[in-house]
Coordinates of C-alpha atoms and ligand atoms in Angstrom, one line a residue:
M266 CA 150.4 -80.9 -18.3
T267 CA 148.3 -78.8 -20.6
L268 CA 147.5 -79.9 -24.1
F269 CA 146.4 -77.6 -26.9
C270 CA 143.9 -79.4 -29.1
P271 CA 143.0 -77.3 -32.1
S272 CA 140.0 -79.2 -33.2
P273 CA 136.5 -78.4 -34.6
I274 CA 135.1 -79.9 -31.5
L275 CA 137.6 -79.9 -28.6
P276 CA 138.2 -76.8 -26.5
A277 CA 141.3 -74.7 -27.0
H278 CA 143.2 -76.7 -24.5
C279 CA 142.9 -79.9 -22.4
H280 CA 144.7 -80.4 -19.1
W281 CA 145.8 -84.1 -18.8
Q282 CA 147.0 -86.0 -15.8
P283 CA 148.7 -89.5 -15.8
L284 CA 145.9 -92.0 -15.1
E285 CA 147.7 -93.3 -12.0
R286 CA 147.6 -89.9 -10.4
Q287 CA 144.0 -89.0 -11.0
P288 CA 141.3 -90.3 -8.6
L289 CA 138.3 -91.4 -10.6
P290 CA 134.7 -92.2 -9.7
P291 CA 134.1 -96.0 -9.5
V292 CA 132.3 -96.7 -12.8
I293 CA 134.1 -94.1 -14.8
G294 CA 137.5 -95.2 -13.5
D295 CA 136.6 -98.8 -14.5
W296 CA 136.1 -97.7 -18.1
L297 CA 139.1 -95.2 -18.3
A298 CA 141.5 -97.8 -16.8
D299 CA 140.3 -100.7 -18.9
A300 CA 143.4 -102.0 -20.9
G301 CA 141.3 -103.7 -23.5
S302 CA 139.7 -102.4 -26.7
L303 CA 137.0 -99.8 -26.1
T304 CA 135.3 -100.9 -29.4
R305 CA 135.1 -104.6 -28.2
R306 CA 133.7 -103.5 -24.8
L307 CA 131.1 -101.2 -26.4
R308 CA 130.1 -104.0 -28.8
R309 CA 128.9 -106.0 -25.8
H310 CA 126.2 -103.4 -25.2
G311 CA 124.5 -103.0 -28.5
H312 CA 125.0 -102.1 -32.2
F313 CA 128.3 -100.3 -32.5
S314 CA 129.3 -98.0 -35.3
V315 CA 131.9 -95.3 -36.1
Q316 CA 130.9 -91.9 -37.5
P317 CA 133.9 -90.1 -39.0
V318 CA 133.7 -86.3 -38.3
H319 CA 137.0 -84.9 -39.5
Q320 CA 140.1 -86.4 -41.0
Q321 CA 143.1 -84.5 -42.4
I322 CA 146.9 -84.4 -42.6
A323 CA 148.0 -81.5 -40.5
T324 CA 150.3 -80.4 -37.6
P325 CA 149.3 -81.9 -34.3
T326 CA 149.3 -79.8 -31.1
A327 CA 152.6 -79.0 -29.5
T328 CA 151.9 -81.5 -26.7
E329 CA 150.8 -84.2 -29.1
L330 CA 154.1 -83.7 -31.0
R331 CA 156.0 -84.0 -27.7
L332 CA 154.1 -87.1 -26.5
L333 CA 154.8 -88.7 -29.9
E334 CA 158.5 -87.5 -29.8
L335 CA 158.0 -85.8 -33.2
P336 CA 159.9 -82.6 -34.3
A337 CA 158.0 -79.3 -34.4
R338 CA 155.7 -78.8 -37.3
Q339 CA 155.9 -82.5 -38.2
R340 CA 152.6 -83.4 -39.9
A341 CA 150.3 -86.4 -39.0
L342 CA 147.0 -87.9 -39.9
L343 CA 144.4 -86.4 -37.5
R344 CA 141.2 -88.4 -37.2
E345 CA 138.1 -87.4 -35.2
V346 CA 135.1 -89.6 -34.9
F347 CA 132.1 -90.4 -32.8
L348 CA 131.6 -93.9 -31.6
L349 CA 127.9 -94.8 -31.5
L350 CA 125.9 -97.4 -29.6
D351 CA 122.5 -98.2 -31.1
G352 CA 122.8 -95.1 -33.3
T353 CA 123.6 -92.7 -30.4
P354 CA 127.0 -91.0 -30.0
V355 CA 128.6 -92.2 -26.7
V356 CA 132.3 -91.3 -27.3
F357 CA 134.1 -88.6 -29.2
A358 CA 137.6 -89.6 -30.2
R359 CA 140.6 -87.8 -31.7
S360 CA 143.6 -89.9 -33.0
V361 CA 147.0 -88.6 -34.1
L362 CA 148.8 -91.0 -36.4
P363 CA 152.3 -89.8 -37.5
L364 CA 152.8 -90.3 -41.2
A365 CA 155.9 -92.4 -40.5
S366 CA 153.7 -94.8 -38.5
L367 CA 151.5 -95.4 -41.6
H368 CA 153.9 -97.5 -43.7
G369 CA 154.1 -101.2 -44.5
A370 CA 151.6 -103.4 -42.6
N371 CA 150.5 -100.3 -40.5
R372 CA 149.3 -98.5 -43.7
V373 CA 145.8 -99.7 -43.1
L374 CA 145.6 -97.5 -40.0
G375 CA 145.4 -94.5 -42.3
H376 CA 142.4 -95.9 -44.3
M377 CA 139.9 -96.9 -41.6
A378 CA 137.0 -94.7 -42.7
K379 CA 134.0 -96.1 -40.8
R380 CA 135.9 -99.1 -39.4
S381 CA 137.2 -98.9 -35.8
L382 CA 140.8 -98.1 -35.4
G383 CA 140.7 -100.3 -32.4
L384 CA 140.0 -103.4 -34.4
E385 CA 143.4 -102.9 -36.2
L386 CA 145.3 -101.8 -33.0
F387 CA 144.1 -104.8 -31.1
R388 CA 144.6 -107.3 -34.0
P389 CA 147.9 -109.3 -33.7
P390 CA 150.5 -108.1 -33.4
R391 CA 148.6 -106.3 -30.7
A392 CA 149.5 -102.7 -30.1
E393 CA 151.0 -101.9 -26.7
R394 CA 149.2 -99.2 -24.7
R395 CA 152.4 -97.6 -23.4
A396 CA 150.9 -94.6 -21.4
V397 CA 147.5 -93.2 -20.4
W398 CA 146.4 -89.7 -19.3
V399 CA 143.0 -88.5 -18.2
T400 CA 141.2 -85.2 -18.4
H401 CA 137.9 -83.7 -17.1
L402 CA 136.2 -81.0 -19.3
D403 CA 133.0 -78.9 -18.9
A404 CA 130.9 -80.1 -21.8
A405 CA 129.1 -76.8 -21.8
H406 CA 132.0 -75.3 -23.8
L407 CA 131.9 -77.9 -26.5
P408 CA 129.8 -77.8 -29.7
L409 CA 128.3 -81.2 -28.9
P410 CA 124.6 -81.6 -29.3
D411 CA 122.6 -82.2 -26.1
T412 CA 125.8 -82.5 -24.0
T413 CA 126.1 -80.8 -20.6
G414 CA 128.0 -81.5 -17.4
A415 CA 131.4 -83.0 -16.9
L416 CA 133.1 -84.9 -19.7
W417 CA 135.8 -87.4 -18.8
G418 CA 138.6 -88.0 -21.4
R419 CA 141.4 -90.6 -21.8
Q420 CA 144.4 -90.3 -24.0
S421 CA 146.5 -93.4 -24.8
L422 CA 149.9 -93.7 -26.4
F423 CA 149.8 -96.9 -28.5
V424 CA 152.8 -98.5 -30.2
K425 CA 152.0 -100.9 -33.1
R426 CA 154.8 -102.7 -34.9
G427 CA 157.2 -100.2 -33.2
S428 CA 155.3 -97.1 -34.4
P429 CA 153.5 -94.7 -32.1
C430 CA 150.0 -93.1 -32.3
L431 CA 147.9 -91.2 -29.9
V432 CA 144.2 -91.9 -29.3
A433 CA 142.1 -89.6 -27.2
E434 CA 138.5 -90.7 -26.2
F435 CA 136.0 -88.4 -24.6
F436 CA 133.2 -90.3 -22.9
L437 CA 129.8 -88.6 -23.4
P438 CA 127.0 -88.4 -20.8
T439 CA 124.9 -90.5 -23.1
L440 CA 127.2 -93.4 -22.2
W441 CA 126.9 -93.0 -18.4
A442 CA 123.1 -92.6 -18.8
R443 CA 122.8 -96.3 -19.8
P444 CA 122.1 -98.7 -16.8
D445 CA 123.8 -101.5 -18.7
I446 CA 127.0 -99.4 -19.0
R447 CA 127.0 -98.5 -15.3
R448 CA 126.7 -102.3 -14.5
S449 CA 129.4 -103.2 -17.0
R450 CA 132.7 -104.8 -16.0
P451 CA 135.9 -105.1 -18.1
A452 CA 136.4 -108.4 -20.0
R453 CA 139.1 -110.7 -18.7
L454 CA 142.1 -110.1 -20.9
P455 CA 143.7 -113.2 -22.4
G456 CA 147.0 -114.3 -21.0
Ligands
ISJ527 C1 141.6 -97.7 -29.6 C2 140.4 -98.1 -30.0 O1 139.8 -97.6 -31.1 C3 138.6 -96.8 -31.0 C4 138.3 -96.4 -32.4 C5 138.6 -95.1 -32.9 C6 138.5 -94.8 -34.3 O2 138.0 -95.6 -35.1 O3 138.9 -93.6 -34.7 C7 139.0 -94.1 -31.9 C8 139.0 -94.4 -30.6 C9 138.9 -95.7 -30.0 O4 138.0 -95.9 -29.0 C10 139.6 -99.1 -29.2 O5 138.6 -99.6 -29.7 O6 140.1 -99.4 -28.1

């Protein structure tokens, strides 16, 4: 399945596979298959922060519309951020939040700024992570500083209070360069 990701940072298209069909290296697979909050897991490794890069109401890609079951040309809130550990970007993330998903108690999802979207998604009533796809990009084609080699990405379809949103996370080489990250194991999920 090929996604087109018009984005200031992402390449012209990403090719995604369902998580269960993509063999992953041990440590990388452990992080991409982790069902818990990425924010909460990163926070176990140092000072965590979010650096917003780009946020606008615009038309998602054709595949993002399809994954969200939205009609063509439907607009959504597109949010692109870096997640930082100890001041260093370790994840680039792109989220697609349909405007219809941003009403009532979900309204806060559209006003996160430098707060992590994950803190709201995993706050009760906890969002369901309904589907996960993975991709593998050559970072050489991305305008990311000091980033070369393979870039693994994960895209999740979350449903919060019955409303869907997509969250794509691209794990930068700076994350895998940390020995504490390579030794890390997922937290035991409650229940
Ligand atoms: C979904 C989560 O939220 C994280 C926070 C994001 C944001 O603030 O835009 C984007 C990607 C996620 O890694 C999480 O923490 O698991």
